[in-house]
PDB file of C-alpha atoms in Angstrom:
ATOM      1  CA  UNK R 204     -53.592  -4.964   1.512  1.00  0.00           C
ATOM      2  CA  UNK R 205     -54.154  -5.146  -2.044  1.00  0.00           C
ATOM      3  CA  UNK R 206     -53.213  -2.360  -4.092  1.00  0.00           C
ATOM      4  CA  UNK R 207     -54.686  -1.052  -7.305  1.00  0.00           C
ATOM      5  CA  UNK R 208     -55.042  -4.169  -9.726  1.00  0.00           C
ATOM      6  CA  UNK R 209     -54.753  -3.879 -13.463  1.00  0.00           C
ATOM      7  CA  UNK R 210     -55.449  -6.529 -16.035  1.00  0.00           C
ATOM      8  CA  UNK R 211     -54.106  -7.490 -18.389  1.00  0.00           C
ATOM      9  CA  UNK R 212     -50.446  -6.864 -17.749  1.00  0.00           C
ATOM     10  CA  UNK R 213     -49.619  -7.110 -21.450  1.00  0.00           C
ATOM     11  CA  UNK R 214     -51.601  -6.999 -24.599  1.00  0.00           C
ATOM     12  CA  UNK R 215     -50.635  -7.458 -27.928  1.00  0.00           C
ATOM     13  CA  UNK R 216     -53.191  -7.234 -30.561  1.00  0.00           C
ATOM     14  CA  UNK R 217     -53.558  -6.097 -34.368  1.00  0.00           C
ATOM     15  CA  UNK R 218     -54.635  -2.582 -35.478  1.00  0.00           C
ATOM     16  CA  UNK R 219     -58.483  -2.269 -35.745  1.00  0.00           C
ATOM     17  CA  UNK R 220     -59.243  -4.595 -32.808  1.00  0.00           C
ATOM     18  CA  UNK R 221     -61.036  -3.388 -29.878  1.00  0.00           C
ATOM     19  CA  UNK R 222     -59.092  -3.326 -26.631  1.00  0.00           C
ATOM     20  CA  UNK R 223     -60.225  -3.255 -23.005  1.00  0.00           C
ATOM     21  CA  UNK R 224     -58.119  -2.655 -20.205  1.00  0.00           C
ATOM     22  CA  UNK R 225     -59.335  -3.142 -16.657  1.00  0.00           C
ATOM     23  CA  UNK R 226     -58.791  -1.556 -13.320  1.00  0.00           C
ATOM     24  CA  UNK R 227     -59.818  -2.696  -9.643  1.00  0.00           C
ATOM     25  CA  UNK R 228     -59.208   0.409  -7.425  1.00  0.00           C
ATOM     26  CA  UNK R 229     -58.207   0.139  -3.673  1.00  0.00           C
ATOM     27  CA  UNK R 230     -61.367  -0.517  -1.763  1.00  0.00           C
ATOM     28  CA  UNK R 231     -62.696   2.536  -0.226  1.00  0.00           C
ATOM     29  CA  UNK R 232     -61.018   4.845  -2.628  1.00  0.00           C
ATOM     30  CA  UNK R 233     -63.305   7.386  -4.052  1.00  0.00           C
ATOM     31  CA  UNK R 234     -61.383   8.793  -7.090  1.00  0.00           C
ATOM     32  CA  UNK R 235     -59.977   6.762 -10.067  1.00  0.00           C
ATOM     33  CA  UNK R 236     -57.607   8.121 -12.694  1.00  0.00           C
ATOM     34  CA  UNK R 237     -56.554   6.702 -16.089  1.00  0.00           C
ATOM     35  CA  UNK R 238     -53.083   7.578 -17.370  1.00  0.00           C
ATOM     36  CA  UNK R 239     -51.017   6.893 -20.582  1.00  0.00           C
ATOM     37  CA  UNK R 240     -47.186   6.795 -20.728  1.00  0.00           C
ATOM     38  CA  UNK R 241     -45.453   7.103 -23.720  1.00  0.00           C
ATOM     39  CA  UNK R 242     -41.574   8.134 -24.533  1.00  0.00           C
ATOM     40  CA  UNK R 243     -42.811  11.242 -26.336  1.00  0.00           C
ATOM     41  CA  UNK R 244     -45.402  12.555 -24.121  1.00  0.00           C
ATOM     42  CA  UNK R 245     -44.543  11.277 -20.721  1.00  0.00           C
ATOM     43  CA  UNK R 246     -47.490  10.495 -18.143  1.00  0.00           C
ATOM     44  CA  UNK R 247     -50.517  12.148 -19.309  1.00  0.00           C
ATOM     45  CA  UNK R 248     -53.939  12.017 -17.291  1.00  0.00           C
ATOM     46  CA  UNK R 249     -56.648  10.768 -19.677  1.00  0.00           C
ATOM     47  CA  UNK R 250     -59.815  10.894 -17.535  1.00  0.00           C
ATOM     48  CA  UNK R 251     -60.610  10.825 -13.802  1.00  0.00           C
ATOM     49  CA  UNK R 252     -63.692   9.766 -11.808  1.00  0.00           C
ATOM     50  CA  UNK R 253     -65.132  10.761  -8.392  1.00  0.00           C
ATOM     51  CA  UNK R 254     -67.581   8.477  -6.927  1.00  0.00           C
ATOM     52  CA  UNK R 255     -67.832   6.690 -10.144  1.00  0.00           C
ATOM     53  CA  UNK R 256     -68.951   9.723 -12.082  1.00  0.00           C
ATOM     54  CA  UNK R 257     -66.396  11.114 -14.769  1.00  0.00           C
ATOM     55  CA  UNK R 258     -65.220  14.565 -13.823  1.00  0.00           C
ATOM     56  CA  UNK R 259     -62.599  15.474 -16.433  1.00  0.00           C
ATOM     57  CA  UNK R 260     -62.129  13.493 -19.566  1.00  0.00           C
ATOM     58  CA  UNK R 261     -60.298  16.282 -21.492  1.00  0.00           C
ATOM     59  CA  UNK R 262     -57.260  14.129 -21.886  1.00  0.00           C
ATOM     60  CA  UNK R 263     -59.014  11.226 -23.838  1.00  0.00           C
ATOM     61  CA  UNK R 264     -57.278  11.591 -27.111  1.00  0.00           C
ATOM     62  CA  UNK R 265     -60.187  11.021 -29.517  1.00  0.00           C
ATOM     63  CA  UNK R 266     -63.579   9.642 -29.607  1.00  0.00           C
ATOM     64  CA  UNK R 267     -62.082   5.831 -30.042  1.00  0.00           C
ATOM     65  CA  UNK R 268     -61.143   6.174 -26.367  1.00  0.00           C
ATOM     66  CA  UNK R 269     -63.881   5.571 -23.811  1.00  0.00           C
ATOM     67  CA  UNK R 270     -63.799   4.900 -19.977  1.00  0.00           C
ATOM     68  CA  UNK R 271     -66.557   3.647 -17.809  1.00  0.00           C
ATOM     69  CA  UNK R 272     -66.732   3.100 -14.025  1.00  0.00           C
ATOM     70  CA  UNK R 273     -69.816   1.021 -13.504  1.00  0.00           C
ATOM     71  CA  UNK R 274     -69.311   0.654  -9.709  1.00  0.00           C
ATOM     72  CA  UNK R 275     -66.819   1.418  -6.977  1.00  0.00           C
ATOM     73  CA  UNK R 276     -64.754  -1.331  -7.410  1.00  0.00           C
ATOM     74  CA  UNK R 277     -64.310  -1.696 -11.101  1.00  0.00           C
ATOM     75  CA  UNK R 278     -63.161   0.581 -14.197  1.00  0.00           C
ATOM     76  CA  UNK R 279     -62.706  -0.086 -17.713  1.00  0.00           C
ATOM     77  CA  UNK R 280     -60.815   1.975 -20.652  1.00  0.00           C
ATOM     78  CA  UNK R 281     -61.701   0.757 -24.034  1.00  0.00           C
ATOM     79  CA  UNK R 282     -59.897   1.559 -27.375  1.00  0.00           C
ATOM     80  CA  UNK R 283     -62.126   0.842 -30.565  1.00  0.00           C
ATOM     81  CA  UNK R 284     -60.665   0.575 -33.094  1.00  0.00           C
ATOM     82  CA  UNK R 285     -57.274   0.494 -31.943  1.00  0.00           C
ATOM     83  CA  UNK R 286     -54.226   1.947 -33.873  1.00  0.00           C
ATOM     84  CA  UNK R 287     -50.495   1.459 -33.734  1.00  0.00           C
ATOM     85  CA  UNK R 288     -49.898   4.795 -32.122  1.00  0.00           C
ATOM     86  CA  UNK R 289     -52.065   3.844 -29.117  1.00  0.00           C
ATOM     87  CA  UNK R 290     -49.294   1.540 -27.955  1.00  0.00           C
ATOM     88  CA  UNK R 291     -48.049   2.646 -24.561  1.00  0.00           C
ATOM     89  CA  UNK R 292     -48.250   1.588 -20.851  1.00  0.00           C
ATOM     90  CA  UNK R 293     -51.582   2.639 -19.441  1.00  0.00           C
ATOM     91  CA  UNK R 294     -52.117   3.103 -15.749  1.00  0.00           C
ATOM     92  CA  UNK R 295     -54.751   3.332 -13.449  1.00  0.00           C
ATOM     93  CA  UNK R 296     -54.606   4.924 -10.039  1.00  0.00           C
ATOM     94  CA  UNK R 297     -56.970   5.770  -7.111  1.00  0.00           C
ATOM     95  CA  UNK R 298     -57.087   7.907  -4.101  1.00  0.00           C
ATOM     96  CA  UNK R 299     -58.999   8.045  -1.048  1.00  0.00           C
ATOM     97  CA  UNK R 300     -60.758  11.419  -1.501  1.00  0.00           C
ATOM     98  CA  UNK R 301     -62.500  13.439  -4.116  1.00  0.00           C
ATOM     99  CA  UNK R 302     -59.756  15.890  -4.977  1.00  0.00           C
ATOM    100  CA  UNK R 303     -56.680  15.409  -7.115  1.00  0.00           C
ATOM    101  CA  UNK R 304     -54.055  16.976  -4.863  1.00  0.00           C
ATOM    102  CA  UNK R 305     -54.259  13.783  -2.632  1.00  0.00           C
ATOM    103  CA  UNK R 306     -51.187  11.330  -3.529  1.00  0.00           C
ATOM    104  CA  UNK R 307     -52.407   8.565  -5.919  1.00  0.00           C
ATOM    105  CA  UNK R 308     -51.881   4.821  -5.629  1.00  0.00           C
ATOM    106  CA  UNK R 309     -50.807   3.559  -9.165  1.00  0.00           C
ATOM    107  CA  UNK R 310     -51.360   0.005 -10.496  1.00  0.00           C
ATOM    108  CA  UNK R 311     -48.419  -1.673 -12.205  1.00  0.00           C
ATOM    109  CA  UNK R 312     -49.836  -0.885 -15.552  1.00  0.00           C
ATOM    110  CA  UNK R 313     -50.910  -2.442 -18.837  1.00  0.00           C
ATOM    111  CA  UNK R 314     -48.259  -2.459 -21.581  1.00  0.00           C
ATOM    112  CA  UNK R 315     -50.325  -2.263 -24.895  1.00  0.00           C
ATOM    113  CA  UNK R 316     -48.734  -3.014 -28.296  1.00  0.00           C
ATOM    114  CA  UNK R 317     -50.884  -2.328 -31.334  1.00  0.00           C
ATOM    115  CA  UNK R 318     -49.435  -4.107 -34.480  1.00  0.00           C
TER     116      UNK R 318
ATOM    117  CA  UNK Q  37     -45.964  22.805 -24.668  1.00  0.00           C
ATOM    118  CA  UNK Q  38     -44.780  21.326 -21.472  1.00  0.00           C
ATOM    119  CA  UNK Q  39     -46.138  23.032 -18.286  1.00  0.00           C
ATOM    120  CA  UNK Q  40     -43.796  20.695 -16.096  1.00  0.00           C
ATOM    121  CA  UNK Q  41     -40.190  19.982 -17.157  1.00  0.00           C
ATOM    122  CA  UNK Q  42     -37.629  17.666 -15.835  1.00  0.00           C
ATOM    123  CA  UNK Q  43     -34.624  18.709 -18.089  1.00  0.00           C
ATOM    124  CA  UNK Q  44     -32.235  16.015 -16.906  1.00  0.00           C
ATOM    125  CA  UNK Q  45     -33.365  12.837 -18.605  1.00  0.00           C
ATOM    126  CA  UNK Q  46     -30.683  11.148 -16.121  1.00  0.00           C
ATOM    127  CA  UNK Q  47     -28.478  11.451 -13.355  1.00  0.00           C
ATOM    128  CA  UNK Q  48     -25.645   9.564 -11.767  1.00  0.00           C
ATOM    129  CA  UNK Q  49     -24.774   9.868  -8.161  1.00  0.00           C
ATOM    130  CA  UNK Q  50     -22.252   7.949  -5.893  1.00  0.00           C
ATOM    131  CA  UNK Q  51     -23.808   6.036  -2.998  1.00  0.00           C
ATOM    132  CA  UNK Q  52     -23.837   8.066   0.058  1.00  0.00           C
ATOM    133  CA  UNK Q  53     -23.627  11.647  -1.723  1.00  0.00           C
ATOM    134  CA  UNK Q  54     -26.698  13.884  -2.305  1.00  0.00           C
ATOM    135  CA  UNK Q  55     -29.029  13.350  -5.314  1.00  0.00           C
ATOM    136  CA  UNK Q  56     -30.824  16.537  -6.350  1.00  0.00           C
ATOM    137  CA  UNK Q  57     -33.564  16.174  -8.920  1.00  0.00           C
ATOM    138  CA  UNK Q  58     -34.915  19.240 -10.581  1.00  0.00           C
ATOM    139  CA  UNK Q  59     -38.308  20.321 -11.929  1.00  0.00           C
ATOM    140  CA  UNK Q  60     -39.345  23.685 -13.390  1.00  0.00           C
ATOM    141  CA  UNK Q  61     -42.955  24.715 -14.019  1.00  0.00           C
ATOM    142  CA  UNK Q  62     -44.484  27.281 -16.063  1.00  0.00           C
ATOM    143  CA  UNK Q  63     -48.150  27.785 -14.472  1.00  0.00           C
ATOM    144  CA  UNK Q  64     -48.225  30.055 -11.692  1.00  0.00           C
ATOM    145  CA  UNK Q  65     -51.506  28.789 -10.757  1.00  0.00           C
ATOM    146  CA  UNK Q  66     -50.047  25.396  -9.843  1.00  0.00           C
ATOM    147  CA  UNK Q  67     -50.738  25.279  -5.917  1.00  0.00           C
ATOM    148  CA  UNK Q  68     -49.682  21.828  -5.061  1.00  0.00           C
ATOM    149  CA  UNK Q  69     -46.593  19.467  -5.977  1.00  0.00           C
ATOM    150  CA  UNK Q  70     -45.604  15.834  -5.757  1.00  0.00           C
ATOM    151  CA  UNK Q  71     -42.794  13.794  -6.281  1.00  0.00           C
ATOM    152  CA  UNK Q  72     -43.203  10.076  -7.487  1.00  0.00           C
ATOM    153  CA  UNK Q  73     -40.564   7.236  -7.952  1.00  0.00           C
ATOM    154  CA  UNK Q  74     -41.132   4.237 -10.460  1.00  0.00           C
ATOM    155  CA  UNK Q  75     -39.229   1.080 -10.676  1.00  0.00           C
ATOM    156  CA  UNK Q  76     -39.316  -0.813 -13.932  1.00  0.00           C
ATOM    157  CA  UNK Q  77     -42.421  -2.689 -14.671  1.00  0.00           C
ATOM    158  CA  UNK Q  78     -44.157  -1.168 -11.439  1.00  0.00           C
ATOM    159  CA  UNK Q  79     -46.761   1.850 -11.240  1.00  0.00           C
ATOM    160  CA  UNK Q  80     -45.169   4.983  -9.644  1.00  0.00           C
ATOM    161  CA  UNK Q  81     -45.315   5.244  -6.031  1.00  0.00           C
ATOM    162  CA  UNK Q  82     -45.770   8.537  -3.990  1.00  0.00           C
ATOM    163  CA  UNK Q  83     -42.761   9.952  -2.163  1.00  0.00           C
ATOM    164  CA  UNK Q  84     -43.416  13.440  -1.090  1.00  0.00           C
ATOM    165  CA  UNK Q  85     -45.320  16.376  -1.611  1.00  0.00           C
ATOM    166  CA  UNK Q  86     -45.465  20.092  -0.926  1.00  0.00           C
ATOM    167  CA  UNK Q  87     -48.142  22.874  -0.856  1.00  0.00           C
ATOM    168  CA  UNK Q  88     -47.363  26.291  -2.521  1.00  0.00           C
ATOM    169  CA  UNK Q  89     -47.654  28.133   0.723  1.00  0.00           C
ATOM    170  CA  UNK Q  90     -44.668  26.204   1.971  1.00  0.00           C
ATOM    171  CA  UNK Q  91     -40.931  26.382   0.534  1.00  0.00           C
ATOM    172  CA  UNK Q  92     -39.826  22.908   2.153  1.00  0.00           C
ATOM    173  CA  UNK Q  93     -40.838  19.856   3.308  1.00  0.00           C
ATOM    174  CA  UNK Q  94     -38.916  17.023   4.811  1.00  0.00           C
ATOM    175  CA  UNK Q  95     -39.723  13.208   5.241  1.00  0.00           C
ATOM    176  CA  UNK Q  96     -36.598  11.188   6.256  1.00  0.00           C
ATOM    177  CA  UNK Q  97     -33.829  11.078   3.587  1.00  0.00           C
ATOM    178  CA  UNK Q  98     -36.251  13.121   1.212  1.00  0.00           C
ATOM    179  CA  UNK Q  99     -36.621  16.909   1.080  1.00  0.00           C
ATOM    180  CA  UNK Q 100     -38.634  18.782  -1.453  1.00  0.00           C
ATOM    181  CA  UNK Q 101     -37.594  22.444  -1.847  1.00  0.00           C
ATOM    182  CA  UNK Q 102     -40.044  24.968  -3.583  1.00  0.00           C
ATOM    183  CA  UNK Q 103     -38.922  28.410  -5.127  1.00  0.00           C
ATOM    184  CA  UNK Q 104     -42.067  30.024  -6.318  1.00  0.00           C
ATOM    185  CA  UNK Q 105     -40.572  33.074  -7.690  1.00  0.00           C
ATOM    186  CA  UNK Q 106     -38.196  30.792  -9.943  1.00  0.00           C
ATOM    187  CA  UNK Q 107     -41.079  28.195 -10.629  1.00  0.00           C
ATOM    188  CA  UNK Q 108     -38.623  25.699  -9.472  1.00  0.00           C
ATOM    189  CA  UNK Q 109     -38.712  22.573  -7.153  1.00  0.00           C
ATOM    190  CA  UNK Q 110     -35.980  20.387  -6.341  1.00  0.00           C
ATOM    191  CA  UNK Q 111     -35.993  16.900  -4.509  1.00  0.00           C
ATOM    192  CA  UNK Q 112     -33.026  16.264  -2.283  1.00  0.00           C
ATOM    193  CA  UNK Q 113     -32.194  12.434  -1.323  1.00  0.00           C
ATOM    194  CA  UNK Q 114     -29.277  12.189   1.190  1.00  0.00           C
ATOM    195  CA  UNK Q 115     -27.634   9.872   1.700  1.00  0.00           C
ATOM    196  CA  UNK Q 116     -28.224   8.300  -1.548  1.00  0.00           C
ATOM    197  CA  UNK Q 117     -28.879   4.216  -1.527  1.00  0.00           C
ATOM    198  CA  UNK Q 118     -28.734   1.808  -4.155  1.00  0.00           C
ATOM    199  CA  UNK Q 119     -32.492   1.188  -3.785  1.00  0.00           C
ATOM    200  CA  UNK Q 120     -33.033   4.960  -4.885  1.00  0.00           C
ATOM    201  CA  UNK Q 121     -32.137   4.120  -8.528  1.00  0.00           C
ATOM    202  CA  UNK Q 122     -35.248   4.497 -10.184  1.00  0.00           C
ATOM    203  CA  UNK Q 123     -37.132   7.169 -12.509  1.00  0.00           C
ATOM    204  CA  UNK Q 124     -38.557  10.199 -10.611  1.00  0.00           C
ATOM    205  CA  UNK Q 125     -41.310  12.084 -11.813  1.00  0.00           C
ATOM    206  CA  UNK Q 126     -42.492  15.570 -10.514  1.00  0.00           C
ATOM    207  CA  UNK Q 127     -45.908  16.409 -10.753  1.00  0.00           C
ATOM    208  CA  UNK Q 128     -47.897  19.777 -10.283  1.00  0.00           C
ATOM    209  CA  UNK Q 129     -51.599  20.448  -9.646  1.00  0.00           C
ATOM    210  CA  UNK Q 130     -54.006  23.294 -10.092  1.00  0.00           C
ATOM    211  CA  UNK Q 131     -57.450  21.536 -10.972  1.00  0.00           C
ATOM    212  CA  UNK Q 132     -55.680  18.789 -12.779  1.00  0.00           C
ATOM    213  CA  UNK Q 133     -52.382  16.847 -12.304  1.00  0.00           C
ATOM    214  CA  UNK Q 134     -49.703  17.220 -14.787  1.00  0.00           C
ATOM    215  CA  UNK Q 135     -46.548  15.099 -14.695  1.00  0.00           C
ATOM    216  CA  UNK Q 136     -43.018  15.789 -15.946  1.00  0.00           C
ATOM    217  CA  UNK Q 137     -41.170  13.355 -18.189  1.00  0.00           C
ATOM    218  CA  UNK Q 138     -38.949  11.987 -15.399  1.00  0.00           C
ATOM    219  CA  UNK Q 139     -35.344  11.690 -14.515  1.00  0.00           C
ATOM    220  CA  UNK Q 140     -33.642   8.429 -14.259  1.00  0.00           C
ATOM    221  CA  UNK Q 141     -31.424   8.330 -11.161  1.00  0.00           C
ATOM    222  CA  UNK Q 142     -28.655   5.707 -11.008  1.00  0.00           C
ATOM    223  CA  UNK Q 143     -26.622   5.390  -7.626  1.00  0.00           C
ATOM    224  CA  UNK Q 144     -23.249   4.020  -8.353  1.00  0.00           C
ATOM    225  CA  UNK Q 145     -21.591   1.603  -5.795  1.00  0.00           C
TER     226      UNK Q 145
END
């Protein structure tokens, strides 16, 4: 039973470059969440989707960040242009329902380093 | 301004004893709380949850207690085992989920 799959696991790139993080949620799950984890701020919710529709993107830090969910089995989080302060671990999670109070299943994260 | 606070960055407990992890929150509108456990290089995994209409929920070795008047919840692990060494996050929800910064638990042999 495959869990949430994120790629790449690690990404190192120079500032100014475009970064695309990918997520495949658990099949049949209706909600998908993107999080960022840093030492300073802990685990922060960036955006979540219900049935492929963005519901709350108030956690997206700035316009350089965008997320899409073109279908039920794939989502991307894009940073363009990237900056050193974007360095963090980015997690994707999914849950079966359409409400946030159901336990979420997390992927293993993408560790992003912007030089 | 942290709405969910885990004031102990780390905690060490002898194997076999009880581990108590604490979490405080400021928003009285939170109506659901969860605990997640995280190993290095892995994503958080769900442990246990509690609704605000309850004050206790138990699942095996794990028990979560909620004190709404004090805006405080705690996770008890008894007996503690080596595999419990991990970072534990509490999370609170109203219409959105907010995580604490985590507490690193070390189980000593």
